[in-house]
Amino acid sequence: MFDKFTTRHIGVSRESDLKAMLETIGVGSVEELIAQVIPQSIRLKKPIALPAEGMSEYEYAAHIRSLAERNRCLRSFIGMGYYPNAVPAAVVRNVFENPAWYTSYTPYQAEISQGRLEALLNFQTAVISLTGMQIGNCSLLDEGTAAAEAMLMMFALRSREAVREGRCQLFVDRNLFPQTLDVLLTRSEPFGIELIVDDYDQYEFTGKEFGAVVQYPAADGHVRDYAAFAAAAHAKGALVTVVADLLSLALLKAPGEWGADIAVGSSQRLGTPMGFGGPSAGYMTTREAYKRNMPGRIIGVSVDRLGRKALRMSLQMREQHIKREKATSNICTASALMASMTGFYCVYNGPEGLRRAAETAHGAAAAVARGLEALDYKLAHRSFFDTLEVEAEAAVIQSLALESGINFHYPSEGRVRMSFDEVTTPAEVDEVIRIFAEAKGRKPKAAKGPAEEAIPAELRRTSAYLTEPVFNTYRCESDLMRYIKRLELRDISLANSMISLGSCTMKLNAASEMLPLSLAGFQNMHPFAPADQAEGYLQLIAELEKDLAAITGFAACSLQPNSGAAGEYTGLMVIRAYHQSRGQGYRNIVLIPASAHGTNPASAAMAGMKIVTVACDDKGNIDVGDLKAKAQEHSSELAGMMITYPSTHGVFESRIREIVDAVHDAGGQVYMDGANMNAQVGLTNPGYIGADVCHLNLHKTFAMPHGGGGPGVGPICVAEHLRAFLPSHPIVPTGGEEGITAVASAPWGSAMLLPITYGYIKMLGADGLRRCTEMAIVNANYMSAALRGEYRTYYSGETGRVGHEMILDLTNFKHDYNIDCGDIARRLMDYGFHAPTLSFPVHETLMVEPTESEPKAEMDRFIAALVQIKRECEAAAGQTDNVVANAPHTAPELCGEWTHPYSREEAAFPLEWIREAKFFPYVSKIDNGYGDRNLCCRNTD
């Protein structure tokens, strides 16, 4: 009999440990505790409709391999934003498959994130250099949503005069990838932005436009000179965004050199797999003047307490949703892991490697172009980089291509499009020409004479790129491996210790869930490949949608949203479409509790909603009286309510059904934020409670890793009446019969990640899923009870219990010890821990979520650290030079001159067990203000 995965995933596996924990809590059984935590009125009466027993890890490995083998990965020349490429094995092995890289959190605690921050700084530096801009961010979600972010950024940059004039038109060139256009349509509609889709070379600006979007090279491969177009746009006060292919910029003139204001796109072809659509890192670069309007995260250079160079997230760009309802973006998750991989790809290849890759793709396209013209085929354009569009009978070409194991793109019955890449071989070039020759019943002809220049002289790149030392040092694998390891050792991840971030659910990302991501059947599939080639993926997707719907108590699911915030937005847009279908499009008010995570009001603002804040009482619960009054007051315009359950304060509110009924009675829909779903699975669910839609953070509850700040996946599940409005896609059929337009570039978002959650569910089964939830609640209540004598739990339920997380009250520390919450967070680094969530949702508190994956011994170490730090605070009262305020302490400081009143040993080894595996922070306390005043977001070393 195989071991059960449940006992491997759940940290507390010994009965003696569980018994001791329950004694500390003060209950006789797990069931007794759950009865005190979750209101009986919302407890499920029967198990989830899934198999009770899960597969063993061995059984799952065989099952997932069989699905991967059902994906027939033909040689793809489809292009359309997704390309095969030479992902360096050293990066796959040392980053993609390395838990030290994929289990780390967003680098909010910069002092213990220096490795990831440098990797992301490399990504920024590369995209800034290639695009010829001055400022870049450290990744967005994908190309389509990056273009949408640029649209809204240009909209927000309108002058006061333009706002008064009502400038709300956006020119979009017709020759744009259809998935990008679809996302622009989705994101523009709530703002009243009018898209003018036309040909760039025939359009005349009227002065009503605030911006323009073009693609470089164009979707059909045409390399076009946009300089005059950009000048015309600027003359009329409009900004220009270019969706640029990064690899092409090794040969093409940089957008910043011909007048673009913003460059966006995907970095997928620079070192990450196609993965049936994702994840891959989107990018955005812009001019210095617009740096404070850029969405997402910017990595910048600062200094620490000792004057050493230190990296951090700059300009408060960690999350734009801190602006709440005034936000111009709801970006939360990025694609940091994939951005790091792209950065290392550029480090390993350098400028000469990128040029070589670009020349291979371009050379293949040029050779095929000559061969096709020799066969009397007509090309759509003679200026191209890697993509050709040719007049041909698509059905005939497709039949012959499939026989040869090749996929092209077929935009119409009379046209074939093909994109070449850095791994195209001369034999493949010959085979492509042979297919077209056979379609005419002819033999391939040898082209005569030199190839014509396919890139116009005025658009050839002459400026240098990737000139920084980091891109010109690491050419052999030994060097690269050691560089990656040096960066890895500067960070804390789940490979070091527990990360008890409340609201973030940093649980185990089991190896058995992660291994399938390296299978070729999942990595090498193009998202627009014919369905009969993707049977394994499609079976997995169908089963996962069904399982997630069963877990949430809903009727249907969409996996397209590629982040939690994107899931929020999608859920609201589905609600919006539902009201519009009933002739009630005027319903645009959303009720949001004051305690809600900042993405809730930001997502509502992005969906064109008006936000009305609902008060919370002194116990952290929604003020039901205030809710009912506001629901009734706005009943004629109420679209719905966004509610997190259990609440952001970590408490199951007993009046939740009353809240739901009040919203429904006022004509609204109930959106349930899935951030805290780890406290619901198997015990209750949004559908049973009465909600209409929820999103799920698969990178939280369902075991996907956080990847240093992303990728994430944020699917939505909906009740039957909302099924018809699930998001569609312009190329691959998805969603409902009346589906909203796309919310991501790929039909199923970051599909390559889905085997992780699929495996989590299949290996746990219904019983294991429920047990995970129970133990998450047990662990949180154990830590709350164990710390009761030292730290007050700020909020608890009516029975004095918490849900799966709790808030520790440190609001008196500044007054009593002149030490604030941030000091304690940094002191935890000296103990080898990442801090809990800091000052959210209550200022000067720590929100702790141990998850079900942590063993009792690890929780006890964390408890001991918090207790000892409190002792240090008490001893430091009245002293400015103290061990907490000076934290963290680096190895060089400990070895140098020592002038502090406390000992080196107190600084480095405050508890005996720390000696066993000491983590030394790479830098000390960082000067945040210096980094903002002296913004540098490139790696100049």
PDB file of C-alpha atoms in Angstrom, residues 341-543:
ATOM      1  CA  MET A 341      14.212  33.078 -15.997  1.00  0.00           C
ATOM      2  CA  THR A 342      14.218  35.624 -18.821  1.00  0.00           C
ATOM      3  CA  GLY A 343      16.806  37.674 -16.958  1.00  0.00           C
ATOM      4  CA  PHE A 344      19.069  34.629 -16.632  1.00  0.00           C
ATOM      5  CA  TYR A 345      18.501  33.787 -20.327  1.00  0.00           C
ATOM      6  CA  CYS A 346      19.823  37.248 -21.182  1.00  0.00           C
ATOM      7  CA  VAL A 347      22.698  36.895 -18.698  1.00  0.00           C
ATOM      8  CA  TYR A 348      23.712  33.544 -20.218  1.00  0.00           C
ATOM      9  CA  ASN A 349      23.352  34.569 -23.874  1.00  0.00           C
ATOM     10  CA  GLY A 350      24.401  38.197 -23.740  1.00  0.00           C
ATOM     11  CA  PRO A 351      24.060  40.580 -26.683  1.00  0.00           C
ATOM     12  CA  GLU A 352      25.851  38.257 -29.097  1.00  0.00           C
ATOM     13  CA  GLY A 353      23.588  35.326 -28.125  1.00  0.00           C
ATOM     14  CA  LEU A 354      20.417  37.371 -28.602  1.00  0.00           C
ATOM     15  CA  ARG A 355      21.661  38.602 -31.957  1.00  0.00           C
ATOM     16  CA  ARG A 356      22.499  35.039 -32.969  1.00  0.00           C
ATOM     17  CA  ALA A 357      18.994  33.866 -31.967  1.00  0.00           C
ATOM     18  CA  ALA A 358      17.363  36.768 -33.823  1.00  0.00           C
ATOM     19  CA  GLU A 359      19.461  36.153 -36.930  1.00  0.00           C
ATOM     20  CA  THR A 360      18.527  32.463 -36.898  1.00  0.00           C
ATOM     21  CA  ALA A 361      14.799  33.297 -36.850  1.00  0.00           C
ATOM     22  CA  HIS A 362      15.192  36.042 -39.442  1.00  0.00           C
ATOM     23  CA  GLY A 363      17.452  33.957 -41.642  1.00  0.00           C
ATOM     24  CA  ALA A 364      14.953  31.092 -41.661  1.00  0.00           C
ATOM     25  CA  ALA A 365      12.142  33.462 -42.643  1.00  0.00           C
ATOM     26  CA  ALA A 366      14.251  34.984 -45.402  1.00  0.00           C
ATOM     27  CA  ALA A 367      15.211  31.567 -46.781  1.00  0.00           C
ATOM     28  CA  VAL A 368      11.602  30.388 -46.816  1.00  0.00           C
ATOM     29  CA  ALA A 369      10.520  33.661 -48.430  1.00  0.00           C
ATOM     30  CA  ARG A 370      12.988  33.148 -51.279  1.00  0.00           C
ATOM     31  CA  GLY A 371      11.882  29.550 -51.696  1.00  0.00           C
ATOM     32  CA  LEU A 372       8.197  30.461 -51.814  1.00  0.00           C
ATOM     33  CA  GLU A 373       8.727  33.285 -54.294  1.00  0.00           C
ATOM     34  CA  ALA A 374      10.676  30.882 -56.490  1.00  0.00           C
ATOM     35  CA  LEU A 375       7.486  28.765 -56.482  1.00  0.00           C
ATOM     36  CA  ASP A 376       5.471  31.835 -57.523  1.00  0.00           C
ATOM     37  CA  TYR A 377       3.769  32.314 -54.160  1.00  0.00           C
ATOM     38  CA  LYS A 378       2.856  35.884 -53.287  1.00  0.00           C
ATOM     39  CA  LEU A 379       4.031  37.233 -49.947  1.00  0.00           C
ATOM     40  CA  ALA A 380       1.915  39.797 -48.113  1.00  0.00           C
ATOM     41  CA  HIS A 381       5.056  41.845 -47.347  1.00  0.00           C
ATOM     42  CA  ARG A 382       8.705  41.913 -48.279  1.00  0.00           C
ATOM     43  CA  SER A 383       9.773  43.641 -45.050  1.00  0.00           C
ATOM     44  CA  PHE A 384       9.697  41.160 -42.175  1.00  0.00           C
ATOM     45  CA  PHE A 385      11.613  39.844 -39.185  1.00  0.00           C
ATOM     46  CA  ASP A 386      10.528  36.251 -38.500  1.00  0.00           C
ATOM     47  CA  THR A 387       6.951  35.992 -39.788  1.00  0.00           C
ATOM     48  CA  LEU A 388       5.665  35.486 -43.313  1.00  0.00           C
ATOM     49  CA  GLU A 389       2.119  35.650 -44.611  1.00  0.00           C
ATOM     50  CA  VAL A 390       1.548  34.039 -47.985  1.00  0.00           C
ATOM     51  CA  GLU A 391      -1.394  33.645 -50.342  1.00  0.00           C
ATOM     52  CA  ALA A 392      -2.180  29.932 -50.513  1.00  0.00           C
ATOM     53  CA  GLU A 393      -5.055  27.496 -50.148  1.00  0.00           C
ATOM     54  CA  ALA A 394      -5.041  27.046 -46.379  1.00  0.00           C
ATOM     55  CA  ALA A 395      -6.833  23.664 -46.311  1.00  0.00           C
ATOM     56  CA  VAL A 396      -4.359  22.078 -48.718  1.00  0.00           C
ATOM     57  CA  ILE A 397      -1.316  23.476 -46.919  1.00  0.00           C
ATOM     58  CA  GLN A 398      -2.687  22.415 -43.529  1.00  0.00           C
ATOM     59  CA  SER A 399      -3.276  18.838 -44.674  1.00  0.00           C
ATOM     60  CA  LEU A 400       0.271  18.534 -46.018  1.00  0.00           C
ATOM     61  CA  ALA A 401       1.799  20.294 -43.023  1.00  0.00           C
ATOM     62  CA  LEU A 402       0.077  17.979 -40.549  1.00  0.00           C
ATOM     63  CA  GLU A 403       1.432  14.975 -42.439  1.00  0.00           C
ATOM     64  CA  SER A 404       4.901  16.421 -41.822  1.00  0.00           C
ATOM     65  CA  GLY A 405       4.188  17.122 -38.149  1.00  0.00           C
ATOM     66  CA  ILE A 406       4.052  20.902 -38.613  1.00  0.00           C
ATOM     67  CA  ASN A 407       1.556  23.552 -37.491  1.00  0.00           C
ATOM     68  CA  PHE A 408       1.128  26.890 -39.272  1.00  0.00           C
ATOM     69  CA  HIS A 409      -1.424  29.640 -38.567  1.00  0.00           C
ATOM     70  CA  TYR A 410      -4.325  30.066 -40.969  1.00  0.00           C
ATOM     71  CA  PRO A 411      -5.872  33.569 -40.693  1.00  0.00           C
ATOM     72  CA  SER A 412      -8.229  32.926 -43.639  1.00  0.00           C
ATOM     73  CA  GLU A 413      -9.047  30.333 -46.278  1.00  0.00           C
ATOM     74  CA  GLY A 414      -6.627  31.943 -48.699  1.00  0.00           C
ATOM     75  CA  ARG A 415      -3.741  32.804 -46.393  1.00  0.00           C
ATOM     76  CA  VAL A 416      -1.104  30.968 -44.406  1.00  0.00           C
ATOM     77  CA  ARG A 417       1.069  32.593 -41.762  1.00  0.00           C
ATOM     78  CA  MET A 418       4.263  31.133 -40.315  1.00  0.00           C
ATOM     79  CA  SER A 419       6.712  32.371 -37.679  1.00  0.00           C
ATOM     80  CA  PHE A 420      10.251  31.088 -37.322  1.00  0.00           C
ATOM     81  CA  ASP A 421      12.363  31.062 -34.197  1.00  0.00           C
ATOM     82  CA  GLU A 422      15.811  30.636 -32.684  1.00  0.00           C
ATOM     83  CA  VAL A 423      15.641  26.820 -32.886  1.00  0.00           C
ATOM     84  CA  THR A 424      14.647  26.588 -36.559  1.00  0.00           C
ATOM     85  CA  THR A 425      17.029  24.306 -38.480  1.00  0.00           C
ATOM     86  CA  PRO A 426      18.005  24.312 -42.176  1.00  0.00           C
ATOM     87  CA  ALA A 427      16.236  20.952 -42.540  1.00  0.00           C
ATOM     88  CA  GLU A 428      13.000  22.505 -41.241  1.00  0.00           C
ATOM     89  CA  VAL A 429      13.355  25.380 -43.694  1.00  0.00           C
ATOM     90  CA  ASP A 430      13.669  22.861 -46.517  1.00  0.00           C
ATOM     91  CA  GLU A 431      10.638  20.934 -45.260  1.00  0.00           C
ATOM     92  CA  VAL A 432       8.469  24.050 -45.134  1.00  0.00           C
ATOM     93  CA  ILE A 433       9.394  24.917 -48.722  1.00  0.00           C
ATOM     94  CA  ARG A 434       8.756  21.304 -49.788  1.00  0.00           C
ATOM     95  CA  ILE A 435       5.209  21.438 -48.328  1.00  0.00           C
ATOM     96  CA  PHE A 436       4.358  24.530 -50.372  1.00  0.00           C
ATOM     97  CA  ALA A 437       5.941  23.030 -53.454  1.00  0.00           C
ATOM     98  CA  GLU A 438       3.888  19.839 -53.084  1.00  0.00           C
ATOM     99  CA  ALA A 439       0.732  21.926 -52.743  1.00  0.00           C
ATOM    100  CA  LYS A 440       1.389  23.124 -56.301  1.00  0.00           C
ATOM    101  CA  GLY A 441       2.530  19.734 -57.535  1.00  0.00           C
ATOM    102  CA  ARG A 442       6.032  21.092 -58.063  1.00  0.00           C
ATOM    103  CA  LYS A 443       9.517  20.425 -56.785  1.00  0.00           C
ATOM    104  CA  PRO A 444      11.304  22.962 -54.552  1.00  0.00           C
ATOM    105  CA  LYS A 445      13.578  25.303 -56.468  1.00  0.00           C
ATOM    106  CA  ALA A 446      16.972  26.456 -55.353  1.00  0.00           C
ATOM    107  CA  ALA A 447      16.872  30.218 -54.962  1.00  0.00           C
ATOM    108  CA  LYS A 448      19.296  32.128 -57.158  1.00  0.00           C
ATOM    109  CA  GLY A 449      21.398  35.091 -56.120  1.00  0.00           C
ATOM    110  CA  PRO A 450      21.820  36.767 -52.722  1.00  0.00           C
ATOM    111  CA  ALA A 451      18.847  37.143 -50.423  1.00  0.00           C
ATOM    112  CA  GLU A 452      17.196  40.537 -50.475  1.00  0.00           C
ATOM    113  CA  GLU A 453      17.433  42.581 -47.294  1.00  0.00           C
ATOM    114  CA  ALA A 454      14.113  42.013 -45.500  1.00  0.00           C
ATOM    115  CA  ILE A 455      14.664  44.743 -42.901  1.00  0.00           C
ATOM    116  CA  PRO A 456      14.680  48.270 -44.342  1.00  0.00           C
ATOM    117  CA  ALA A 457      17.925  50.153 -43.738  1.00  0.00           C
ATOM    118  CA  GLU A 458      16.191  52.873 -41.721  1.00  0.00           C
ATOM    119  CA  LEU A 459      14.795  50.249 -39.314  1.00  0.00           C
ATOM    120  CA  ARG A 460      17.980  48.271 -38.710  1.00  0.00           C
ATOM    121  CA  ARG A 461      19.305  48.531 -35.195  1.00  0.00           C
ATOM    122  CA  THR A 462      22.587  50.410 -34.854  1.00  0.00           C
ATOM    123  CA  SER A 463      22.565  51.099 -31.110  1.00  0.00           C
ATOM    124  CA  ALA A 464      24.188  48.745 -28.612  1.00  0.00           C
ATOM    125  CA  TYR A 465      22.156  46.722 -26.107  1.00  0.00           C
ATOM    126  CA  LEU A 466      22.850  44.532 -23.079  1.00  0.00           C
ATOM    127  CA  THR A 467      26.125  46.369 -22.538  1.00  0.00           C
ATOM    128  CA  GLU A 468      26.061  45.987 -18.746  1.00  0.00           C
ATOM    129  CA  PRO A 469      28.722  43.703 -17.178  1.00  0.00           C
ATOM    130  CA  VAL A 470      26.159  41.146 -15.946  1.00  0.00           C
ATOM    131  CA  PHE A 471      25.240  40.346 -19.575  1.00  0.00           C
ATOM    132  CA  ASN A 472      28.865  39.996 -20.625  1.00  0.00           C
ATOM    133  CA  THR A 473      30.352  37.790 -17.901  1.00  0.00           C
ATOM    134  CA  TYR A 474      28.604  34.436 -17.505  1.00  0.00           C
ATOM    135  CA  ARG A 475      29.080  32.343 -20.636  1.00  0.00           C
ATOM    136  CA  CYS A 476      30.048  28.913 -19.313  1.00  0.00           C
ATOM    137  CA  GLU A 477      27.568  26.860 -17.301  1.00  0.00           C
ATOM    138  CA  SER A 478      29.818  26.684 -14.234  1.00  0.00           C
ATOM    139  CA  ASP A 479      29.814  30.476 -13.994  1.00  0.00           C
ATOM    140  CA  LEU A 480      26.063  30.731 -14.511  1.00  0.00           C
ATOM    141  CA  MET A 481      25.288  27.971 -12.004  1.00  0.00           C
ATOM    142  CA  ARG A 482      27.406  29.669  -9.343  1.00  0.00           C
ATOM    143  CA  TYR A 483      25.916  33.083 -10.071  1.00  0.00           C
ATOM    144  CA  ILE A 484      22.409  31.673  -9.651  1.00  0.00           C
ATOM    145  CA  LYS A 485      23.456  29.948  -6.421  1.00  0.00           C
ATOM    146  CA  ARG A 486      24.978  33.178  -5.045  1.00  0.00           C
ATOM    147  CA  LEU A 487      21.688  34.961  -5.611  1.00  0.00           C
ATOM    148  CA  GLU A 488      19.695  32.046  -4.191  1.00  0.00           C
ATOM    149  CA  LEU A 489      21.626  32.178  -0.912  1.00  0.00           C
ATOM    150  CA  ARG A 490      20.617  35.810  -0.350  1.00  0.00           C
ATOM    151  CA  ASP A 491      16.921  34.935  -0.035  1.00  0.00           C
ATOM    152  CA  ILE A 492      14.570  33.225   2.371  1.00  0.00           C
ATOM    153  CA  SER A 493      12.049  30.811   0.887  1.00  0.00           C
ATOM    154  CA  LEU A 494      10.001  27.871   2.126  1.00  0.00           C
ATOM    155  CA  ALA A 495      13.170  25.833   1.609  1.00  0.00           C
ATOM    156  CA  ASN A 496      14.595  27.716   4.633  1.00  0.00           C
ATOM    157  CA  SER A 497      11.697  28.091   7.061  1.00  0.00           C
ATOM    158  CA  MET A 498       7.977  28.692   7.411  1.00  0.00           C
ATOM    159  CA  ILE A 499       6.577  31.869   5.844  1.00  0.00           C
ATOM    160  CA  SER A 500       3.561  32.704   7.953  1.00  0.00           C
ATOM    161  CA  LEU A 501       2.132  35.473   5.800  1.00  0.00           C
ATOM    162  CA  GLY A 502      -1.507  36.051   6.673  1.00  0.00           C
ATOM    163  CA  SER A 503      -3.846  36.206   3.660  1.00  0.00           C
ATOM    164  CA  CYS A 504      -1.108  34.670   1.472  1.00  0.00           C
ATOM    165  CA  THR A 505      -1.269  30.962   2.406  1.00  0.00           C
ATOM    166  CA  MET A 506       2.370  30.005   1.894  1.00  0.00           C
ATOM    167  CA  LYS A 507       1.837  26.254   2.053  1.00  0.00           C
ATOM    168  CA  LEU A 508       3.905  23.367   0.736  1.00  0.00           C
ATOM    169  CA  ASN A 509       4.336  23.217  -3.034  1.00  0.00           C
ATOM    170  CA  ALA A 510       4.862  19.474  -3.172  1.00  0.00           C
ATOM    171  CA  ALA A 511       7.510  18.066  -5.497  1.00  0.00           C
ATOM    172  CA  SER A 512       5.024  15.542  -6.895  1.00  0.00           C
ATOM    173  CA  GLU A 513       2.810  18.462  -7.980  1.00  0.00           C
ATOM    174  CA  MET A 514       5.703  20.380  -9.508  1.00  0.00           C
ATOM    175  CA  LEU A 515       7.529  17.644 -11.429  1.00  0.00           C
ATOM    176  CA  PRO A 516       4.961  17.355 -14.272  1.00  0.00           C
ATOM    177  CA  LEU A 517       5.675  20.952 -15.299  1.00  0.00           C
ATOM    178  CA  SER A 518       8.952  19.728 -16.777  1.00  0.00           C
ATOM    179  CA  LEU A 519       7.259  17.184 -19.049  1.00  0.00           C
ATOM    180  CA  ALA A 520       7.581  18.048 -22.738  1.00  0.00           C
ATOM    181  CA  GLY A 521       3.888  17.343 -23.280  1.00  0.00           C
ATOM    182  CA  PHE A 522       3.004  20.267 -21.043  1.00  0.00           C
ATOM    183  CA  GLN A 523       5.897  22.607 -21.846  1.00  0.00           C
ATOM    184  CA  ASN A 524       5.944  22.491 -25.647  1.00  0.00           C
ATOM    185  CA  MET A 525       2.264  22.875 -26.540  1.00  0.00           C
ATOM    186  CA  HIS A 526       1.182  26.015 -28.420  1.00  0.00           C
ATOM    187  CA  PRO A 527      -2.088  27.509 -27.077  1.00  0.00           C
ATOM    188  CA  PHE A 528      -3.553  27.815 -30.585  1.00  0.00           C
ATOM    189  CA  ALA A 529      -2.688  24.288 -31.710  1.00  0.00           C
ATOM    190  CA  PRO A 530      -5.639  22.247 -33.052  1.00  0.00           C
ATOM    191  CA  ALA A 531      -7.728  20.736 -30.260  1.00  0.00           C
ATOM    192  CA  ASP A 532      -7.063  17.159 -31.316  1.00  0.00           C
ATOM    193  CA  GLN A 533      -3.379  17.723 -30.547  1.00  0.00           C
ATOM    194  CA  ALA A 534      -4.084  18.888 -26.986  1.00  0.00           C
ATOM    195  CA  GLU A 535      -6.317  16.099 -25.677  1.00  0.00           C
ATOM    196  CA  GLY A 536      -4.303  15.675 -22.480  1.00  0.00           C
ATOM    197  CA  TYR A 537      -4.481  19.365 -21.616  1.00  0.00           C
ATOM    198  CA  LEU A 538      -8.169  19.573 -22.496  1.00  0.00           C
ATOM    199  CA  GLN A 539      -9.030  16.566 -20.323  1.00  0.00           C
ATOM    200  CA  LEU A 540      -7.070  18.034 -17.424  1.00  0.00           C
ATOM    201  CA  ILE A 541      -8.751  21.423 -17.882  1.00  0.00           C
ATOM    202  CA  ALA A 542     -12.250  19.932 -18.051  1.00  0.00           C
ATOM    203  CA  GLU A 543     -11.681  17.824 -14.924  1.00  0.00           C
TER     204      GLU A 543
END
